[in-house]
mmCIF file with all atom_site columns, C-alpha atoms in Angstrom:
data_model
loop_
_atom_site.group_PDB
_atom_site.id
_atom_site.type_symbol
_atom_site.label_atom_id
_atom_site.label_alt_id
_atom_site.label_comp_id
_atom_site.label_asym_id
_atom_site.label_entity_id
_atom_site.label_seq_id
_atom_site.pdbx_PDB_ins_code
_atom_site.Cartn_x
_atom_site.Cartn_y
_atom_site.Cartn_z
_atom_site.occupancy
_atom_site.B_iso_or_equiv
_atom_site.pdbx_formal_charge
_atom_site.auth_seq_id
_atom_site.auth_comp_id
_atom_site.auth_asym_id
_atom_site.auth_atom_id
_atom_site.pdbx_PDB_model_num
ATOM 1   C CA . MET A 1 1   ? 0.000   0.000   0.000  1.00 85.00 ? 1   MET A CA 1
ATOM 2   C CA . SER A 1 2   ? 1.370   3.426   -0.938 1.00 92.00 ? 2   SER A CA 1
ATOM 3   C CA . THR A 1 3   ? 2.083   6.099   1.662  1.00 92.00 ? 3   THR A CA 1
ATOM 4   C CA . PRO A 1 4   ? -0.957  8.246   0.708  1.00 91.00 ? 4   PRO A CA 1
ATOM 5   C CA . GLU A 1 5   ? -3.191  5.174   0.986  1.00 94.00 ? 5   GLU A CA 1
ATOM 6   C CA . ARG A 1 6   ? -1.765  4.301   4.403  1.00 95.00 ? 6   ARG A CA 1
ATOM 7   C CA . LEU A 1 7   ? -2.318  7.866   5.561  1.00 95.00 ? 7   LEU A CA 1
ATOM 8   C CA . ILE A 1 8   ? -5.941  7.857   4.364  1.00 96.00 ? 8   ILE A CA 1
ATOM 9   C CA . GLU A 1 9   ? -6.730  4.464   5.903  1.00 96.00 ? 9   GLU A CA 1
ATOM 10  C CA . SER A 1 10  ? -5.084  5.418   9.195  1.00 96.00 ? 10  SER A CA 1
ATOM 11  C CA . THR A 1 11  ? -7.063  8.657   9.305  1.00 95.00 ? 11  THR A CA 1
ATOM 12  C CA . ARG A 1 12  ? -10.303 6.782   8.614  1.00 95.00 ? 12  ARG A CA 1
ATOM 13  C CA . GLU A 1 13  ? -9.660  4.441   11.542 1.00 95.00 ? 13  GLU A CA 1
ATOM 14  C CA . LEU A 1 14  ? -8.681  7.239   13.898 1.00 95.00 ? 14  LEU A CA 1
ATOM 15  C CA . LEU A 1 15  ? -11.691 9.385   12.999 1.00 94.00 ? 15  LEU A CA 1
ATOM 16  C CA . TRP A 1 16  ? -13.913 6.387   13.784 1.00 92.00 ? 16  TRP A CA 1
ATOM 17  C CA . GLU A 1 17  ? -12.148 5.720   17.079 1.00 91.00 ? 17  GLU A CA 1
ATOM 18  C CA . ARG A 1 18  ? -11.281 9.200   18.360 1.00 92.00 ? 18  ARG A CA 1
ATOM 19  C CA . GLY A 1 19  ? -13.117 11.832  16.329 1.00 91.00 ? 19  GLY A CA 1
ATOM 20  C CA . TYR A 1 20  ? -11.583 14.779  14.499 1.00 93.00 ? 20  TYR A CA 1
ATOM 21  C CA . VAL A 1 21  ? -9.934  16.513  17.472 1.00 92.00 ? 21  VAL A CA 1
ATOM 22  C CA . GLY A 1 22  ? -8.453  13.254  18.751 1.00 91.00 ? 22  GLY A CA 1
ATOM 23  C CA . THR A 1 23  ? -6.984  12.458  15.331 1.00 94.00 ? 23  THR A CA 1
ATOM 24  C CA . SER A 1 24  ? -3.689  14.294  15.599 1.00 93.00 ? 24  SER A CA 1
ATOM 25  C CA . PRO A 1 25  ? -1.114  14.401  12.795 1.00 92.00 ? 25  PRO A CA 1
ATOM 26  C CA . LYS A 1 26  ? 1.281   12.544  15.102 1.00 93.00 ? 26  LYS A CA 1
ATOM 27  C CA . ALA A 1 27  ? -1.246  9.754   15.689 1.00 94.00 ? 27  ALA A CA 1
ATOM 28  C CA . ILE A 1 28  ? -1.912  9.482   11.948 1.00 94.00 ? 28  ILE A CA 1
ATOM 29  C CA . LEU A 1 29  ? 1.786   9.194   11.136 1.00 93.00 ? 29  LEU A CA 1
ATOM 30  C CA . GLU A 1 30  ? 2.316   6.597   13.858 1.00 94.00 ? 30  GLU A CA 1
ATOM 31  C CA . ARG A 1 31  ? -0.666  4.499   12.733 1.00 94.00 ? 31  ARG A CA 1
ATOM 32  C CA . ALA A 1 32  ? 0.411   4.732   9.088  1.00 93.00 ? 32  ALA A CA 1
ATOM 33  C CA . GLY A 1 33  ? 4.043   3.983   9.849  1.00 93.00 ? 33  GLY A CA 1
ATOM 34  C CA . ALA A 1 34  ? 4.952   7.092   7.868  1.00 90.00 ? 34  ALA A CA 1
ATOM 35  C CA . GLY A 1 35  ? 7.853   9.464   8.400  1.00 85.00 ? 35  GLY A CA 1
ATOM 36  C CA . GLN A 1 36  ? 7.684   13.052  9.615  1.00 79.00 ? 36  GLN A CA 1
ATOM 37  C CA . GLY A 1 37  ? 6.613   15.412  6.863  1.00 84.00 ? 37  GLY A CA 1
ATOM 38  C CA . SER A 1 38  ? 5.015   12.734  4.671  1.00 86.00 ? 38  SER A CA 1
ATOM 39  C CA . MET A 1 39  ? 1.534   14.076  5.406  1.00 86.00 ? 39  MET A CA 1
ATOM 40  C CA . TYR A 1 40  ? 2.466   17.515  4.108  1.00 83.00 ? 40  TYR A CA 1
ATOM 41  C CA . HIS A 1 41  ? 4.224   15.991  1.126  1.00 87.00 ? 41  HIS A CA 1
ATOM 42  C CA . HIS A 1 42  ? 1.029   14.279  -0.056 1.00 90.00 ? 42  HIS A CA 1
ATOM 43  C CA . PHE A 1 43  ? -1.686  16.492  1.501  1.00 91.00 ? 43  PHE A CA 1
ATOM 44  C CA . LYS A 1 44  ? -2.066  20.167  2.386  1.00 90.00 ? 44  LYS A CA 1
ATOM 45  C CA . GLY A 1 45  ? -2.520  19.263  6.040  1.00 89.00 ? 45  GLY A CA 1
ATOM 46  C CA . LYS A 1 46  ? -4.848  17.495  8.440  1.00 92.00 ? 46  LYS A CA 1
ATOM 47  C CA . PRO A 1 47  ? -8.104  19.007  7.046  1.00 93.00 ? 47  PRO A CA 1
ATOM 48  C CA . ASP A 1 48  ? -7.197  17.928  3.512  1.00 94.00 ? 48  ASP A CA 1
ATOM 49  C CA . LEU A 1 49  ? -6.306  14.415  4.663  1.00 94.00 ? 49  LEU A CA 1
ATOM 50  C CA . ALA A 1 50  ? -9.440  14.206  6.810  1.00 95.00 ? 50  ALA A CA 1
ATOM 51  C CA . LEU A 1 51  ? -11.565 15.166  3.797  1.00 96.00 ? 51  LEU A CA 1
ATOM 52  C CA . ALA A 1 52  ? -9.989  12.384  1.719  1.00 96.00 ? 52  ALA A CA 1
ATOM 53  C CA . ALA A 1 53  ? -10.625 9.915   4.549  1.00 96.00 ? 53  ALA A CA 1
ATOM 54  C CA . ILE A 1 54  ? -14.247 11.035  5.058  1.00 96.00 ? 54  ILE A CA 1
ATOM 55  C CA . ARG A 1 55  ? -14.928 10.795  1.328  1.00 97.00 ? 55  ARG A CA 1
ATOM 56  C CA . ARG A 1 56  ? -13.553 7.247   1.319  1.00 96.00 ? 56  ARG A CA 1
ATOM 57  C CA . THR A 1 57  ? -15.650 6.246   4.334  1.00 96.00 ? 57  THR A CA 1
ATOM 58  C CA . ALA A 1 58  ? -18.812 7.782   2.846  1.00 96.00 ? 58  ALA A CA 1
ATOM 59  C CA . GLU A 1 59  ? -18.246 6.125   -0.531 1.00 96.00 ? 59  GLU A CA 1
ATOM 60  C CA . GLU A 1 60  ? -17.678 2.760   1.133  1.00 95.00 ? 60  GLU A CA 1
ATOM 61  C CA . LEU A 1 61  ? -20.876 3.053   3.188  1.00 95.00 ? 61  LEU A CA 1
ATOM 62  C CA . ARG A 1 62  ? -22.857 3.970   0.088  1.00 95.00 ? 62  ARG A CA 1
ATOM 63  C CA . ALA A 1 63  ? -21.369 1.125   -1.976 1.00 96.00 ? 63  ALA A CA 1
ATOM 64  C CA . THR A 1 64  ? -22.037 -1.426  0.767  1.00 95.00 ? 64  THR A CA 1
ATOM 65  C CA . ALA A 1 65  ? -25.637 -0.269  1.168  1.00 96.00 ? 65  ALA A CA 1
ATOM 66  C CA . GLU A 1 66  ? -26.273 -0.299  -2.571 1.00 95.00 ? 66  GLU A CA 1
ATOM 67  C CA . GLY A 1 67  ? -24.756 -3.778  -2.796 1.00 95.00 ? 67  GLY A CA 1
ATOM 68  C CA . ALA A 1 68  ? -27.561 -5.062  -0.566 1.00 95.00 ? 68  ALA A CA 1
ATOM 69  C CA . LEU A 1 69  ? -30.328 -2.829  -1.924 1.00 97.00 ? 69  LEU A CA 1
ATOM 70  C CA . ASP A 1 70  ? -29.550 -3.596  -5.573 1.00 95.00 ? 70  ASP A CA 1
ATOM 71  C CA . GLY A 1 71  ? -29.231 -7.338  -4.980 1.00 94.00 ? 71  GLY A CA 1
ATOM 72  C CA . PRO A 1 72  ? -31.730 -10.053 -5.874 1.00 95.00 ? 72  PRO A CA 1
ATOM 73  C CA . GLY A 1 73  ? -35.106 -10.498 -4.242 1.00 96.00 ? 73  GLY A CA 1
ATOM 74  C CA . THR A 1 74  ? -38.335 -8.642  -3.609 1.00 96.00 ? 74  THR A CA 1
ATOM 75  C CA . PRO A 1 75  ? -38.309 -5.066  -2.292 1.00 96.00 ? 75  PRO A CA 1
ATOM 76  C CA . TYR A 1 76  ? -38.874 -6.379  1.237  1.00 96.00 ? 76  TYR A CA 1
ATOM 77  C CA . GLU A 1 77  ? -36.054 -8.923  0.913  1.00 96.00 ? 77  GLU A CA 1
ATOM 78  C CA . ARG A 1 78  ? -33.639 -6.263  -0.322 1.00 97.00 ? 78  ARG A CA 1
ATOM 79  C CA . ILE A 1 79  ? -34.494 -3.958  2.591  1.00 97.00 ? 79  ILE A CA 1
ATOM 80  C CA . GLU A 1 80  ? -34.086 -6.931  4.924  1.00 97.00 ? 80  GLU A CA 1
ATOM 81  C CA . ALA A 1 81  ? -30.677 -7.707  3.391  1.00 97.00 ? 81  ALA A CA 1
ATOM 82  C CA . TYR A 1 82  ? -29.609 -4.104  4.015  1.00 97.00 ? 82  TYR A CA 1
ATOM 83  C CA . LEU A 1 83  ? -30.813 -4.147  7.629  1.00 97.00 ? 83  LEU A CA 1
ATOM 84  C CA . ARG A 1 84  ? -29.322 -7.542  8.426  1.00 96.00 ? 84  ARG A CA 1
ATOM 85  C CA . ARG A 1 85  ? -25.978 -7.108  6.655  1.00 95.00 ? 85  ARG A CA 1
ATOM 86  C CA . GLU A 1 86  ? -22.884 -7.740  8.727  1.00 93.00 ? 86  GLU A CA 1
ATOM 87  C CA . ARG A 1 87  ? -21.857 -4.734  10.818 1.00 93.00 ? 87  ARG A CA 1
ATOM 88  C CA . GLU A 1 88  ? -19.426 -3.999  13.639 1.00 92.00 ? 88  GLU A CA 1
ATOM 89  C CA . VAL A 1 89  ? -22.353 -2.847  15.733 1.00 94.00 ? 89  VAL A CA 1
ATOM 90  C CA . LEU A 1 90  ? -20.462 -2.160  18.964 1.00 94.00 ? 90  LEU A CA 1
ATOM 91  C CA . ARG A 1 91  ? -17.923 0.038   17.163 1.00 92.00 ? 91  ARG A CA 1
ATOM 92  C CA . GLY A 1 92  ? -20.754 2.171   15.862 1.00 91.00 ? 92  GLY A CA 1
ATOM 93  C CA . CYS A 1 93  ? -21.313 3.433   12.332 1.00 92.00 ? 93  CYS A CA 1
ATOM 94  C CA . PRO A 1 94  ? -18.230 5.196   10.924 1.00 92.00 ? 94  PRO A CA 1
ATOM 95  C CA . VAL A 1 95  ? -20.441 7.704   9.112  1.00 92.00 ? 95  VAL A CA 1
ATOM 96  C CA . GLY A 1 96  ? -22.812 8.076   12.050 1.00 90.00 ? 96  GLY A CA 1
ATOM 97  C CA . ARG A 1 97  ? -19.775 8.807   14.206 1.00 90.00 ? 97  ARG A CA 1
ATOM 98  C CA . LEU A 1 98  ? -18.860 11.659  11.871 1.00 92.00 ? 98  LEU A CA 1
ATOM 99  C CA . THR A 1 99  ? -22.345 13.195  12.152 1.00 91.00 ? 99  THR A CA 1
ATOM 100 C CA . MET A 1 100 ? -21.858 13.468  15.921 1.00 90.00 ? 100 MET A CA 1
ATOM 101 C CA . ASP A 1 101 ? -18.451 15.125  15.601 1.00 92.00 ? 101 ASP A CA 1
ATOM 102 C CA . PRO A 1 102 ? -18.902 18.894  16.134 1.00 93.00 ? 102 PRO A CA 1
ATOM 103 C CA . ASP A 1 103 ? -15.749 19.706  14.146 1.00 92.00 ? 103 ASP A CA 1
ATOM 104 C CA . VAL A 1 104 ? -16.969 17.747  11.125 1.00 93.00 ? 104 VAL A CA 1
ATOM 105 C CA . ILE A 1 105 ? -20.488 19.181  11.301 1.00 92.00 ? 105 ILE A CA 1
ATOM 106 C CA . ALA A 1 106 ? -19.110 22.730  11.627 1.00 94.00 ? 106 ALA A CA 1
ATOM 107 C CA . SER A 1 107 ? -17.260 22.333  8.324  1.00 94.00 ? 107 SER A CA 1
ATOM 108 C CA . ALA A 1 108 ? -19.447 22.390  5.202  1.00 95.00 ? 108 ALA A CA 1
ATOM 109 C CA . GLU A 1 109 ? -16.636 20.756  3.239  1.00 96.00 ? 109 GLU A CA 1
ATOM 110 C CA . LEU A 1 110 ? -16.158 17.851  5.654  1.00 95.00 ? 110 LEU A CA 1
ATOM 111 C CA . ARG A 1 111 ? -19.911 17.406  6.131  1.00 95.00 ? 111 ARG A CA 1
ATOM 112 C CA . GLU A 1 112 ? -20.772 17.304  2.411  1.00 96.00 ? 112 GLU A CA 1
ATOM 113 C CA . PRO A 1 113 ? -19.611 13.710  1.659  1.00 96.00 ? 113 PRO A CA 1
ATOM 114 C CA . VAL A 1 114 ? -21.518 12.445  4.707  1.00 95.00 ? 114 VAL A CA 1
ATOM 115 C CA . ASP A 1 115 ? -24.726 14.246  3.688  1.00 95.00 ? 115 ASP A CA 1
ATOM 116 C CA . ALA A 1 116 ? -24.391 13.023  0.097  1.00 96.00 ? 116 ALA A CA 1
ATOM 117 C CA . ALA A 1 117 ? -23.930 9.380   1.112  1.00 95.00 ? 117 ALA A CA 1
ATOM 118 C CA . LEU A 1 118 ? -26.888 9.373   3.517  1.00 96.00 ? 118 LEU A CA 1
ATOM 119 C CA . ASP A 1 119 ? -29.081 11.180  0.968  1.00 97.00 ? 119 ASP A CA 1
ATOM 120 C CA . ALA A 1 120 ? -28.186 8.623   -1.712 1.00 97.00 ? 120 ALA A CA 1
ATOM 121 C CA . ILE A 1 121 ? -29.045 5.696   0.585  1.00 97.00 ? 121 ILE A CA 1
ATOM 122 C CA . ARG A 1 122 ? -32.298 7.367   1.672  1.00 97.00 ? 122 ARG A CA 1
ATOM 123 C CA . GLU A 1 123 ? -33.256 7.979   -1.958 1.00 98.00 ? 123 GLU A CA 1
ATOM 124 C CA . ARG A 1 124 ? -32.522 4.364   -2.907 1.00 98.00 ? 124 ARG A CA 1
ATOM 125 C CA . LEU A 1 125 ? -34.564 3.049   0.017  1.00 98.00 ? 125 LEU A CA 1
ATOM 126 C CA . ALA A 1 126 ? -37.483 5.330   -0.869 1.00 98.00 ? 126 ALA A CA 1
ATOM 127 C CA . GLY A 1 127 ? -37.420 4.016   -4.439 1.00 97.00 ? 127 GLY A CA 1
ATOM 128 C CA . ILE A 1 128 ? -37.517 0.415   -3.229 1.00 97.00 ? 128 ILE A CA 1
ATOM 129 C CA . VAL A 1 129 ? -40.476 1.145   -0.949 1.00 97.00 ? 129 VAL A CA 1
ATOM 130 C CA . GLU A 1 130 ? -42.338 2.731   -3.875 1.00 97.00 ? 130 GLU A CA 1
ATOM 131 C CA . GLU A 1 131 ? -41.465 -0.309  -5.985 1.00 96.00 ? 131 GLU A CA 1
ATOM 132 C CA . GLY A 1 132 ? -42.929 -2.546  -3.277 1.00 95.00 ? 132 GLY A CA 1
ATOM 133 C CA . LYS A 1 133 ? -46.106 -0.468  -3.205 1.00 95.00 ? 133 LYS A CA 1
ATOM 134 C CA . GLU A 1 134 ? -46.519 -0.838  -6.968 1.00 95.00 ? 134 GLU A CA 1
ATOM 135 C CA . GLN A 1 135 ? -46.182 -4.603  -6.602 1.00 93.00 ? 135 GLN A CA 1
ATOM 136 C CA . GLY A 1 136 ? -48.763 -4.665  -3.812 1.00 91.00 ? 136 GLY A CA 1
ATOM 137 C CA . GLN A 1 137 ? -46.175 -5.839  -1.292 1.00 92.00 ? 137 GLN A CA 1
ATOM 138 C CA . PHE A 1 138 ? -46.417 -2.721  0.878  1.00 93.00 ? 138 PHE A CA 1
ATOM 139 C CA . GLY A 1 139 ? -49.529 -0.770  1.782  1.00 91.00 ? 139 GLY A CA 1
ATOM 140 C CA . ALA A 1 140 ? -50.463 2.043   -0.586 1.00 91.00 ? 140 ALA A CA 1
ATOM 141 C CA . GLU A 1 141 ? -50.616 4.451   2.366  1.00 93.00 ? 141 GLU A CA 1
ATOM 142 C CA . LEU A 1 142 ? -46.884 4.193   3.037  1.00 94.00 ? 142 LEU A CA 1
ATOM 143 C CA . ASP A 1 143 ? -44.728 7.150   2.046  1.00 96.00 ? 143 ASP A CA 1
ATOM 144 C CA . GLY A 1 144 ? -41.435 6.000   0.535  1.00 97.00 ? 144 GLY A CA 1
ATOM 145 C CA . GLU A 1 145 ? -39.436 8.986   1.797  1.00 97.00 ? 145 GLU A CA 1
ATOM 146 C CA . GLU A 1 146 ? -40.782 8.654   5.329  1.00 97.00 ? 146 GLU A CA 1
ATOM 147 C CA . ILE A 1 147 ? -40.133 4.912   5.478  1.00 97.00 ? 147 ILE A CA 1
ATOM 148 C CA . ALA A 1 148 ? -36.606 5.446   4.116  1.00 98.00 ? 148 ALA A CA 1
ATOM 149 C CA . SER A 1 149 ? -35.924 7.982   6.878  1.00 97.00 ? 149 SER A CA 1
ATOM 150 C CA . THR A 1 150 ? -37.341 5.546   9.444  1.00 97.00 ? 150 THR A CA 1
ATOM 151 C CA . ILE A 1 151 ? -35.030 2.782   8.197  1.00 97.00 ? 151 ILE A CA 1
ATOM 152 C CA . LEU A 1 152 ? -31.963 5.034   8.479  1.00 97.00 ? 152 LEU A CA 1
ATOM 153 C CA . ALA A 1 153 ? -33.076 6.249   11.910 1.00 96.00 ? 153 ALA A CA 1
ATOM 154 C CA . THR A 1 154 ? -33.510 2.647   13.077 1.00 97.00 ? 154 THR A CA 1
ATOM 155 C CA . VAL A 1 155 ? -30.009 1.732   11.920 1.00 96.00 ? 155 VAL A CA 1
ATOM 156 C CA . GLN A 1 156 ? -28.305 4.762   13.463 1.00 95.00 ? 156 GLN A CA 1
ATOM 157 C CA . GLY A 1 157 ? -30.371 4.563   16.646 1.00 95.00 ? 157 GLY A CA 1
ATOM 158 C CA . GLY A 1 158 ? -29.625 0.851   16.861 1.00 96.00 ? 158 GLY A CA 1
ATOM 159 C CA . TYR A 1 159 ? -25.898 1.555   16.910 1.00 95.00 ? 159 TYR A CA 1
ATOM 160 C CA . ILE A 1 160 ? -26.347 3.988   19.813 1.00 95.00 ? 160 ILE A CA 1
ATOM 161 C CA . LEU A 1 161 ? -28.533 1.609   21.848 1.00 95.00 ? 161 LEU A CA 1
ATOM 162 C CA . ALA A 1 162 ? -26.155 -1.286  21.235 1.00 95.00 ? 162 ALA A CA 1
ATOM 163 C CA . ARG A 1 163 ? -23.128 0.717   22.338 1.00 93.00 ? 163 ARG A CA 1
ATOM 164 C CA . ALA A 1 164 ? -24.964 1.998   25.411 1.00 95.00 ? 164 ALA A CA 1
ATOM 165 C CA . SER A 1 165 ? -25.946 -1.526  26.477 1.00 95.00 ? 165 SER A CA 1
ATOM 166 C CA . GLY A 1 166 ? -22.686 -3.143  25.383 1.00 95.00 ? 166 GLY A CA 1
ATOM 167 C CA . SER A 1 167 ? -24.613 -5.704  23.364 1.00 95.00 ? 167 SER A CA 1
ATOM 168 C CA . PRO A 1 168 ? -25.621 -5.952  19.690 1.00 95.00 ? 168 PRO A CA 1
ATOM 169 C CA . GLY A 1 169 ? -28.960 -7.319  20.889 1.00 96.00 ? 169 GLY A CA 1
ATOM 170 C CA . ALA A 1 170 ? -30.454 -3.819  21.010 1.00 95.00 ? 170 ALA A CA 1
ATOM 171 C CA . PHE A 1 171 ? -29.561 -3.244  17.354 1.00 96.00 ? 171 PHE A CA 1
ATOM 172 C CA . ASP A 1 172 ? -30.995 -6.614  16.352 1.00 97.00 ? 172 ASP A CA 1
ATOM 173 C CA . ALA A 1 173 ? -34.215 -5.937  18.266 1.00 97.00 ? 173 ALA A CA 1
ATOM 174 C CA . GLY A 1 174 ? -34.722 -2.660  16.412 1.00 96.00 ? 174 GLY A CA 1
ATOM 175 C CA . VAL A 1 175 ? -34.170 -4.377  13.079 1.00 97.00 ? 175 VAL A CA 1
ATOM 176 C CA . ARG A 1 176 ? -36.625 -7.168  13.923 1.00 97.00 ? 176 ARG A CA 1
ATOM 177 C CA . GLY A 1 177 ? -39.234 -4.659  15.042 1.00 96.00 ? 177 GLY A CA 1
ATOM 178 C CA . LEU A 1 178 ? -38.950 -2.591  11.886 1.00 96.00 ? 178 LEU A CA 1
ATOM 179 C CA . LEU A 1 179 ? -39.053 -5.639  9.636  1.00 96.00 ? 179 LEU A CA 1
ATOM 180 C CA . SER A 1 180 ? -42.213 -6.862  11.394 1.00 95.00 ? 180 SER A CA 1
ATOM 181 C CA . LEU A 1 181 ? -43.846 -3.487  10.711 1.00 93.00 ? 181 LEU A CA 1
ATOM 182 C CA . LEU A 1 182 ? -42.798 -3.647  7.064  1.00 93.00 ? 182 LEU A CA 1
ATOM 183 C CA . SER A 1 183 ? -43.769 -7.302  6.681  1.00 89.00 ? 183 SER A CA 1
ATOM 184 C CA . PRO A 1 184 ? -45.406 -7.735  3.262  1.00 79.00 ? 184 PRO A CA 1
ATOM 185 C CA . MET A 1 185 ? -49.168 -7.724  3.021  1.00 64.00 ? 185 MET A CA 1
ATOM 186 C CA . PRO A 1 186 ? -50.571 -11.227 2.484  1.00 66.00 ? 186 PRO A CA 1
ATOM 187 C CA . PRO A 1 187 ? -51.755 -11.791 -1.094 1.00 60.00 ? 187 PRO A CA 1
ATOM 188 C CA . LEU A 1 188 ? -55.512 -11.634 -1.551 1.00 53.00 ? 188 LEU A CA 1
ATOM 189 C CA . THR A 1 189 ? -55.590 -15.268 -2.686 1.00 54.00 ? 189 THR A CA 1
ATOM 190 C CA . SER A 1 190 ? -54.518 -16.413 0.777  1.00 46.00 ? 190 SER A CA 1
ATOM 191 C CA . MET A 1 191 ? -57.554 -14.684 2.298  1.00 45.00 ? 191 MET A CA 1
ATOM 192 C CA . SER A 1 192 ? -60.063 -16.907 0.546  1.00 46.00 ? 192 SER A CA 1
ATOM 193 C CA . SER A 1 193 ? -63.361 -17.614 2.177  1.00 46.00 ? 193 SER A CA 1
ATOM 194 C CA . PRO A 1 194 ? -64.243 -21.085 3.564  1.00 48.00 ? 194 PRO A CA 1
ATOM 195 C CA . THR A 1 195 ? -66.607 -21.546 0.635  1.00 47.00 ? 195 THR A CA 1
ATOM 196 C CA . SER A 1 196 ? -63.861 -21.080 -1.945 1.00 43.00 ? 196 SER A CA 1
ATOM 197 C CA . LYS A 1 197 ? -61.618 -23.494 -0.035 1.00 45.00 ? 197 LYS A CA 1
ATOM 198 C CA . SER A 1 198 ? -64.234 -26.247 -0.046 1.00 40.00 ? 198 SER A CA 1
ATOM 199 C CA . SER A 1 199 ? -64.834 -25.828 -3.757 1.00 40.00 ? 199 SER A CA 1
ATOM 200 C CA . ARG A 1 200 ? -61.179 -26.541 -4.703 1.00 42.00 ? 200 ARG A CA 1
#
């Protein structure tokens, strides 16, 4: 791995673990195994390196989410795949961590990749909900945008509850609860009357 790549990956890890203030140039260099001055050789400074790291983290989150949401299956199954995908729940969400970092949120430039990634995932989820409505899998009264926001809120809230309790069980419980609420409507054919059953 090249020095710039090591610097970016080290910054990503440190931002996840310590936040922006706790990610010092010295810590980055030590984690990357890079020499003094290498950061300023490849980047303008810590803000520039942090931006590259945040962009990478946001792109990775978006790609991972789209991998599940664009996979095979019904709309419900694709949402389920997204919610149940493997996560390091007790470490928290690397992008969610950034949204709680006051230094990141105070910077429009650092915040932009995070906003863009979450917006893209929300938009994709909303489209899948609308697709499910068209297929009769979800109730016509559901609003795709609202359900998409609820899904994201469940995921991010699940991370917080899991970390607070020290157990991924809280995250899993939130996922199960949401999936039960979104459970597909039974097809009309399964609601046949006793008369129609006896005539088969």
